[in-house]
mmCIF file of C-alpha atoms in Angstrom:
data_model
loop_
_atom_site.group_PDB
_atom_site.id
_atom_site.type_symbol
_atom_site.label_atom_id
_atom_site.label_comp_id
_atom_site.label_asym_id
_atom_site.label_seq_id
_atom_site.Cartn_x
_atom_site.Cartn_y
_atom_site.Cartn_z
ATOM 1 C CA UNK A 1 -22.417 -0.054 28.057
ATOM 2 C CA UNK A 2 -24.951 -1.124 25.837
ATOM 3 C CA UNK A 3 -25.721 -5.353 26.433
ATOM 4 C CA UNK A 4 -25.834 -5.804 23.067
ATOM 5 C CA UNK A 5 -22.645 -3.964 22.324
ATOM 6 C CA UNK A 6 -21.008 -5.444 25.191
ATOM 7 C CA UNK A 7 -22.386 -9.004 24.272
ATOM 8 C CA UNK A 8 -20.769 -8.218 20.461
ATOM 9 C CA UNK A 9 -17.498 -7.511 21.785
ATOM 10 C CA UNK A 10 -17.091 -10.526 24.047
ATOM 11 C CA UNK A 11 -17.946 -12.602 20.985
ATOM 12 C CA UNK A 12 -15.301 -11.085 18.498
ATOM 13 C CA UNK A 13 -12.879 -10.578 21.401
ATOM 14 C CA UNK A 14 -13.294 -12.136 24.833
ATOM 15 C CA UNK A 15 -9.936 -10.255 26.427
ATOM 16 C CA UNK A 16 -10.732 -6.907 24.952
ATOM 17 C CA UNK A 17 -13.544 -5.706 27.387
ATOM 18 C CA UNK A 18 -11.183 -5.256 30.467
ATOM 19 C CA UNK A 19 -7.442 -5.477 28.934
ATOM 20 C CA UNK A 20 -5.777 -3.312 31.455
ATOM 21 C CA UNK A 21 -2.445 -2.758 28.893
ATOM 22 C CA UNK A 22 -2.068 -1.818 25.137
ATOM 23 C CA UNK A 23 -4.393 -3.711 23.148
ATOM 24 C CA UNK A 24 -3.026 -6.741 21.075
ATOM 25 C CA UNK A 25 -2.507 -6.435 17.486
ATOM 26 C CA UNK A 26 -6.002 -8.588 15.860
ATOM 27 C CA UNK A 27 -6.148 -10.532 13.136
ATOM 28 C CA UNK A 28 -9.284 -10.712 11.522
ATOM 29 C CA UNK A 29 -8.606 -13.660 9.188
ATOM 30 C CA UNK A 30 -11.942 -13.280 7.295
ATOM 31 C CA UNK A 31 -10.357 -10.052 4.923
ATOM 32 C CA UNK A 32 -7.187 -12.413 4.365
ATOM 33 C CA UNK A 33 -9.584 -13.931 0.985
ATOM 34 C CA UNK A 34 -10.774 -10.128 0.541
ATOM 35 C CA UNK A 35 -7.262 -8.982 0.234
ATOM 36 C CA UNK A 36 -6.470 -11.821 -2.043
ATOM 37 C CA UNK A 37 -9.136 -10.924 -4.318
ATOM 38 C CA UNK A 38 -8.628 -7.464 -4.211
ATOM 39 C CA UNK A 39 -4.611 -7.750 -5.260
ATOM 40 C CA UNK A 40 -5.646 -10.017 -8.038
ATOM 41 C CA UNK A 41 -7.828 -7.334 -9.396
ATOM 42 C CA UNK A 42 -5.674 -4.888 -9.480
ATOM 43 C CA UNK A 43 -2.748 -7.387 -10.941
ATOM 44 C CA UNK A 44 -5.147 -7.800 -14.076
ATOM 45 C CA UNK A 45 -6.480 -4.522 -14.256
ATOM 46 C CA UNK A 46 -2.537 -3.834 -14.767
ATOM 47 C CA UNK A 47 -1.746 -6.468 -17.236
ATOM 48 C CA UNK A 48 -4.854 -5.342 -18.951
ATOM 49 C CA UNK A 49 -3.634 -2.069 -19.317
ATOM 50 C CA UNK A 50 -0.638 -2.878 -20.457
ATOM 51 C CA UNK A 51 -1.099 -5.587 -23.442
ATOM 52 C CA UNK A 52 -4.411 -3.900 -24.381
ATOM 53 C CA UNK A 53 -6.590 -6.423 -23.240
ATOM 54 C CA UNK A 54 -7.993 -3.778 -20.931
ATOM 55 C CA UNK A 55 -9.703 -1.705 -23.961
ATOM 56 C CA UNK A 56 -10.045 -4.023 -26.907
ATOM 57 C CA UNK A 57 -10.205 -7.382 -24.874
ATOM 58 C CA UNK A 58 -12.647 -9.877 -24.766
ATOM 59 C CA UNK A 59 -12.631 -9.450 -21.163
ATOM 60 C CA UNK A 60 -11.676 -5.700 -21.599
ATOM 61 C CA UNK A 61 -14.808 -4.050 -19.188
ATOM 62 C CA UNK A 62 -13.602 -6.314 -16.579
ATOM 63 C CA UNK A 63 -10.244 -5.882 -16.606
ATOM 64 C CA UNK A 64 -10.874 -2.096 -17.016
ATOM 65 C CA UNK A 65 -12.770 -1.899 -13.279
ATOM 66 C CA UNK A 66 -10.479 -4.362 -11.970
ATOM 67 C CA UNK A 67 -9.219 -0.827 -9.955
ATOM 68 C CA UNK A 68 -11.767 -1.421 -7.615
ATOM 69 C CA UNK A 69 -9.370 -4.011 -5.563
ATOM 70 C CA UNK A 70 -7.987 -0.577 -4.286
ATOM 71 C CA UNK A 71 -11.197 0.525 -2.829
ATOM 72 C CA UNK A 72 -11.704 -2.875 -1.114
ATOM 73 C CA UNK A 73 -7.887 -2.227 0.401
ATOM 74 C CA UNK A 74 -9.047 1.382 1.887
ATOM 75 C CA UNK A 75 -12.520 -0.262 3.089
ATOM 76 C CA UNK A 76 -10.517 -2.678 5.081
ATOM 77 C CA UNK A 77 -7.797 -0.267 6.033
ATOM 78 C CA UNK A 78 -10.720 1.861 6.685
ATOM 79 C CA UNK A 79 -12.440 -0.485 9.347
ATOM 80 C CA UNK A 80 -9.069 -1.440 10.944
ATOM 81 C CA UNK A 81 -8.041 1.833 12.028
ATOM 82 C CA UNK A 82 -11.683 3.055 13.061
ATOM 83 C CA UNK A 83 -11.877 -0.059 14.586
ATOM 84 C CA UNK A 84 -10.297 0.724 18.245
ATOM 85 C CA UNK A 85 -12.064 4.434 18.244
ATOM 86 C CA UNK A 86 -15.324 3.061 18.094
ATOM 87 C CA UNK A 87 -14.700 0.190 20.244
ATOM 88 C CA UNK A 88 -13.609 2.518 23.113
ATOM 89 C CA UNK A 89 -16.072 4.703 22.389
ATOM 90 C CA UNK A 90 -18.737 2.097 22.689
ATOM 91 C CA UNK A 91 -17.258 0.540 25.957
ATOM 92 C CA UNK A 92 -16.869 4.065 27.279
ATOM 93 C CA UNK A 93 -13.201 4.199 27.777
ATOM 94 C CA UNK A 94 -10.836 7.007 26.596
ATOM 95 C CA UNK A 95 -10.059 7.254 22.920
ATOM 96 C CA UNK A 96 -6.385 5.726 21.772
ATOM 97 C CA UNK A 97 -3.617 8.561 21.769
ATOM 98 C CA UNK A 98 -3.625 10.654 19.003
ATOM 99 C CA UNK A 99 0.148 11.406 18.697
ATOM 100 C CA UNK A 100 0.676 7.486 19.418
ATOM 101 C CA UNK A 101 -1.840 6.970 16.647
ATOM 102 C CA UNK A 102 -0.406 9.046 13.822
ATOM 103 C CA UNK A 103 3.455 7.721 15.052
ATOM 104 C CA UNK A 104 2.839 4.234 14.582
ATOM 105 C CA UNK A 105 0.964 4.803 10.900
ATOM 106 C CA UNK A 106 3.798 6.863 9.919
ATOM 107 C CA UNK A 107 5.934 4.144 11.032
ATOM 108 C CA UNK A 108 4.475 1.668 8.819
ATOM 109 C CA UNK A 109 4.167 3.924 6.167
ATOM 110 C CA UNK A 110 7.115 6.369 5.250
ATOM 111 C CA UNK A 111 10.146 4.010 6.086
ATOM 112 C CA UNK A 112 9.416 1.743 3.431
ATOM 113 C CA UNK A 113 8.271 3.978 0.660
ATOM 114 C CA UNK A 114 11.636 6.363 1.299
ATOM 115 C CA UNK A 115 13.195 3.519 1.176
ATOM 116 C CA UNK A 116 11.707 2.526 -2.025
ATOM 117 C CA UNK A 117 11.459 6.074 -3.319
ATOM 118 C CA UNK A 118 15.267 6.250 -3.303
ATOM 119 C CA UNK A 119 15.921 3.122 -4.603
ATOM 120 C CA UNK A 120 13.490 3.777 -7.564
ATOM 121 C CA UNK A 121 14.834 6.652 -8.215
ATOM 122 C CA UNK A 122 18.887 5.747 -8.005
ATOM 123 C CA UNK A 123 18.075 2.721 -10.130
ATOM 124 C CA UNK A 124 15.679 3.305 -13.071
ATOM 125 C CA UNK A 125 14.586 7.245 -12.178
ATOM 126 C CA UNK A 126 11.804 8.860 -12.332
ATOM 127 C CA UNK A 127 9.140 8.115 -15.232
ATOM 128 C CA UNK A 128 7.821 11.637 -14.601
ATOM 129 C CA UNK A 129 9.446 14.697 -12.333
ATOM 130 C CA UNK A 130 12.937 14.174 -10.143
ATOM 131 C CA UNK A 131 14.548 15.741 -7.439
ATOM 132 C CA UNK A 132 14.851 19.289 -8.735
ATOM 133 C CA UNK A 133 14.180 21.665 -6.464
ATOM 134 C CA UNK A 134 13.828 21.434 -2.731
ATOM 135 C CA UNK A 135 9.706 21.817 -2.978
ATOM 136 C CA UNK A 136 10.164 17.769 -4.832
ATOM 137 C CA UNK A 137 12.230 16.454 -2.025
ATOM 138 C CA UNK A 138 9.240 17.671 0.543
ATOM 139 C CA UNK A 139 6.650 16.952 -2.203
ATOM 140 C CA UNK A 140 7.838 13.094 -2.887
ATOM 141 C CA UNK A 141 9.490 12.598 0.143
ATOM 142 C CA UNK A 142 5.873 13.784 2.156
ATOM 143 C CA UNK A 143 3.595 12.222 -0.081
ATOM 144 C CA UNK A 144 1.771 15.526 -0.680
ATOM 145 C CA UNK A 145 2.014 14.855 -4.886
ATOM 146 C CA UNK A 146 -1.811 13.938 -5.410
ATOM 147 C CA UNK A 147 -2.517 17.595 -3.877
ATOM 148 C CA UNK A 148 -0.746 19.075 -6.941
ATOM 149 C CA UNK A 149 -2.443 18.475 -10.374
ATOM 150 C CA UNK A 150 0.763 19.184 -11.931
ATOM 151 C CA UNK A 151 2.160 16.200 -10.213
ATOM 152 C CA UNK A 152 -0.206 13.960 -9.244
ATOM 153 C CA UNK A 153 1.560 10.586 -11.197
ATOM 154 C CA UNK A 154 5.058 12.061 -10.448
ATOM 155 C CA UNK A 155 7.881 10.354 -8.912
ATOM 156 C CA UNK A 156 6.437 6.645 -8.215
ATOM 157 C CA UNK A 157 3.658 6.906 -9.465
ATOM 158 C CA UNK A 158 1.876 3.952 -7.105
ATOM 159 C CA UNK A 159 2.217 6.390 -4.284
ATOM 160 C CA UNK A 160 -0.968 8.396 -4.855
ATOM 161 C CA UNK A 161 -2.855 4.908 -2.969
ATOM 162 C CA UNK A 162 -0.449 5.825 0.062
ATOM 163 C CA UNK A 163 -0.702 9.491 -0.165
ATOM 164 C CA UNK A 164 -4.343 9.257 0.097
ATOM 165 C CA UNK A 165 -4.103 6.302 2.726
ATOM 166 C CA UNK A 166 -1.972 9.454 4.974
ATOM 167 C CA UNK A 167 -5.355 11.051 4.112
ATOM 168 C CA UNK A 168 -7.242 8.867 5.718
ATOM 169 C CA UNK A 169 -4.614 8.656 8.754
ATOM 170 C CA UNK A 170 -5.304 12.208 9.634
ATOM 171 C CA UNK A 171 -8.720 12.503 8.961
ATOM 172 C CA UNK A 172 -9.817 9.865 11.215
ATOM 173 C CA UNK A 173 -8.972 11.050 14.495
ATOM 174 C CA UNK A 174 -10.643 14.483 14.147
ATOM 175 C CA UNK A 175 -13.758 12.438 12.937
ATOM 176 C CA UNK A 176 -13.856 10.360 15.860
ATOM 177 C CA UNK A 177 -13.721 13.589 18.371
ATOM 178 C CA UNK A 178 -16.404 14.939 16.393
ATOM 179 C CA UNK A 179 -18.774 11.623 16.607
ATOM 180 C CA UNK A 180 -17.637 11.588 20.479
ATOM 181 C CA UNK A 181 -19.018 15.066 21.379
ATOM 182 C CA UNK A 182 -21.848 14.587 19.500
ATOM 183 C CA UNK A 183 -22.813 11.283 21.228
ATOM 184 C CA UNK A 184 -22.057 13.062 24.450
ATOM 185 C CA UNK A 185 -25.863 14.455 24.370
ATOM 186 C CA UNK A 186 -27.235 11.707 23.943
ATOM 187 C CA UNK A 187 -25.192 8.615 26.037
ATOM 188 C CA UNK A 188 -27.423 5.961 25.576
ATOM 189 C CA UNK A 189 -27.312 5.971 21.639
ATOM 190 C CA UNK A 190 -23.670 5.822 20.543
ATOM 191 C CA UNK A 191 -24.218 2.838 18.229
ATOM 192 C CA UNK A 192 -27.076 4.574 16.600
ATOM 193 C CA UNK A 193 -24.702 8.327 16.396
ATOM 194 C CA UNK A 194 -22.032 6.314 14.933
ATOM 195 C CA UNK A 195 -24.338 5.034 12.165
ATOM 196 C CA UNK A 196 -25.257 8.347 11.389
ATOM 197 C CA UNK A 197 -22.177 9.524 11.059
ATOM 198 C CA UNK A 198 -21.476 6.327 9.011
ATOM 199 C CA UNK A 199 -24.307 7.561 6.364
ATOM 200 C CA UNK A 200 -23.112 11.037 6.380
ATOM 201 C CA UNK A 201 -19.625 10.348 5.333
ATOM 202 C CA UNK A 202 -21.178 8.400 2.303
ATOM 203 C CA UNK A 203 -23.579 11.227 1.441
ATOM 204 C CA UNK A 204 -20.814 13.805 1.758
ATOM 205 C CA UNK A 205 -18.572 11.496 -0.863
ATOM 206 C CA UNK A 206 -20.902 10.359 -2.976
ATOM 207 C CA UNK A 207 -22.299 14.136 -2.950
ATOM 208 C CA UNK A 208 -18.627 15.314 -3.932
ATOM 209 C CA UNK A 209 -18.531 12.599 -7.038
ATOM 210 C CA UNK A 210 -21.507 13.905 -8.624
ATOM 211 C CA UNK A 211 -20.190 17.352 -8.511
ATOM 212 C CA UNK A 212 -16.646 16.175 -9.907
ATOM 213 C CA UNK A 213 -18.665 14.254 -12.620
ATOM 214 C CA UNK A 214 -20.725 17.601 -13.155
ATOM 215 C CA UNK A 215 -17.330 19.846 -13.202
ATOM 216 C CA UNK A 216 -15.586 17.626 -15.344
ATOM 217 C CA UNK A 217 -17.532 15.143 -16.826
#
């Protein structure tokens, strides 16, 4: 492994480099202000919304984009996740489990929201949609609403941040086999494969946006 790399790692995480069992849960107290900032946008951007404030405000352009605490919860989920790939990957050990992967983000996921989704539902129903048909139990119950224009804000309507965070969940492991095998030719520059890979993933979304924006501006 890279010095540099393996220099990087000792400083973040002395233990890490040659942990023989399953890797202890990290704390990486530096997004614990992030998070904090990020909540209290998107607690105003709310209240905005809902007295007014967020169109004819004062403060109303501010409170408008305060939905950009969302994106700063899926950049840190984002690095989080990734984080173990690409650390194995650097140190050349095996990538974590896949089925072990997507169990234990289910697990923190869909208990909760049923949970939730039930109570919700039993106690002040549904703003939009219900439990019709069998296609809303698997649709609500599956988080699969914000791939259906018809029902995108249906049932809670809150969920579409965890339906795309499932999203994210599954996309991630196929994009770390893919940045593997393409590393694979060329060993000795992981770090700088992984950067690529990095910049294509913006270029493909912000690529994507500008065609949205052109389809329906």
């Amino acid at each position: 492994m890279d010095d540099a790399v393996r220099s990087a790692l000792a400083r973040d995480h002395p233990a890490d480099l040659n942990q023989p069992g399953p890797e202890r849960h990290r704390h990486f107290s530096g997004f614990d202000g992030l998070r904090a900032l990020a909540a209290g946008a998107v607690v105003l951007h709310h209240a905005g919304f809902q007295t007014g404030y967020g169109i004819n405000g004062r403060f109303g352009e501010l409170l408008a984009h305060g939905d950009a605490g969302v994106s700063i919860f899926f950049l840190i989920s984002g690095f989080l996740i990734y984080r173990p790939f690409v650390e194995r990957h650097l140190s050349g050990r095996v990538s974590p489990a896949v089925g072990a992967f997507w169990w234990r983000r289910g697990l923190r996921i869909f208990p909760g929201y049923w949970v939730a989704l039930i109570g919700i539902y039993l106690v002040f129903g549904f703003g939009r949609g219900g439990f019709n048909t069998a296609g809303d139990f698997v649709t609500y119950f599956g988080l699969t609403q914000i791939y259906d224009t018809t029902r995108y804000f249906y049932g809670v309507n809150q969920a579409w941040s965890l339906a795309t965070e499932i999203s994210f969940y599954l996309f991630l492991p196929l994009y770390a086999f893919v940045i593997r095998t393409i590393a694979r030719r060329q060993p000795k520059r992981k770090m700088r494969v992984e950067a690529y890979g990095l910049m294509a993933l913006v270029a493909v979304c912000v690529g994507w946006r500008l065609a949205w924006w052109a389809y329906d501006p």
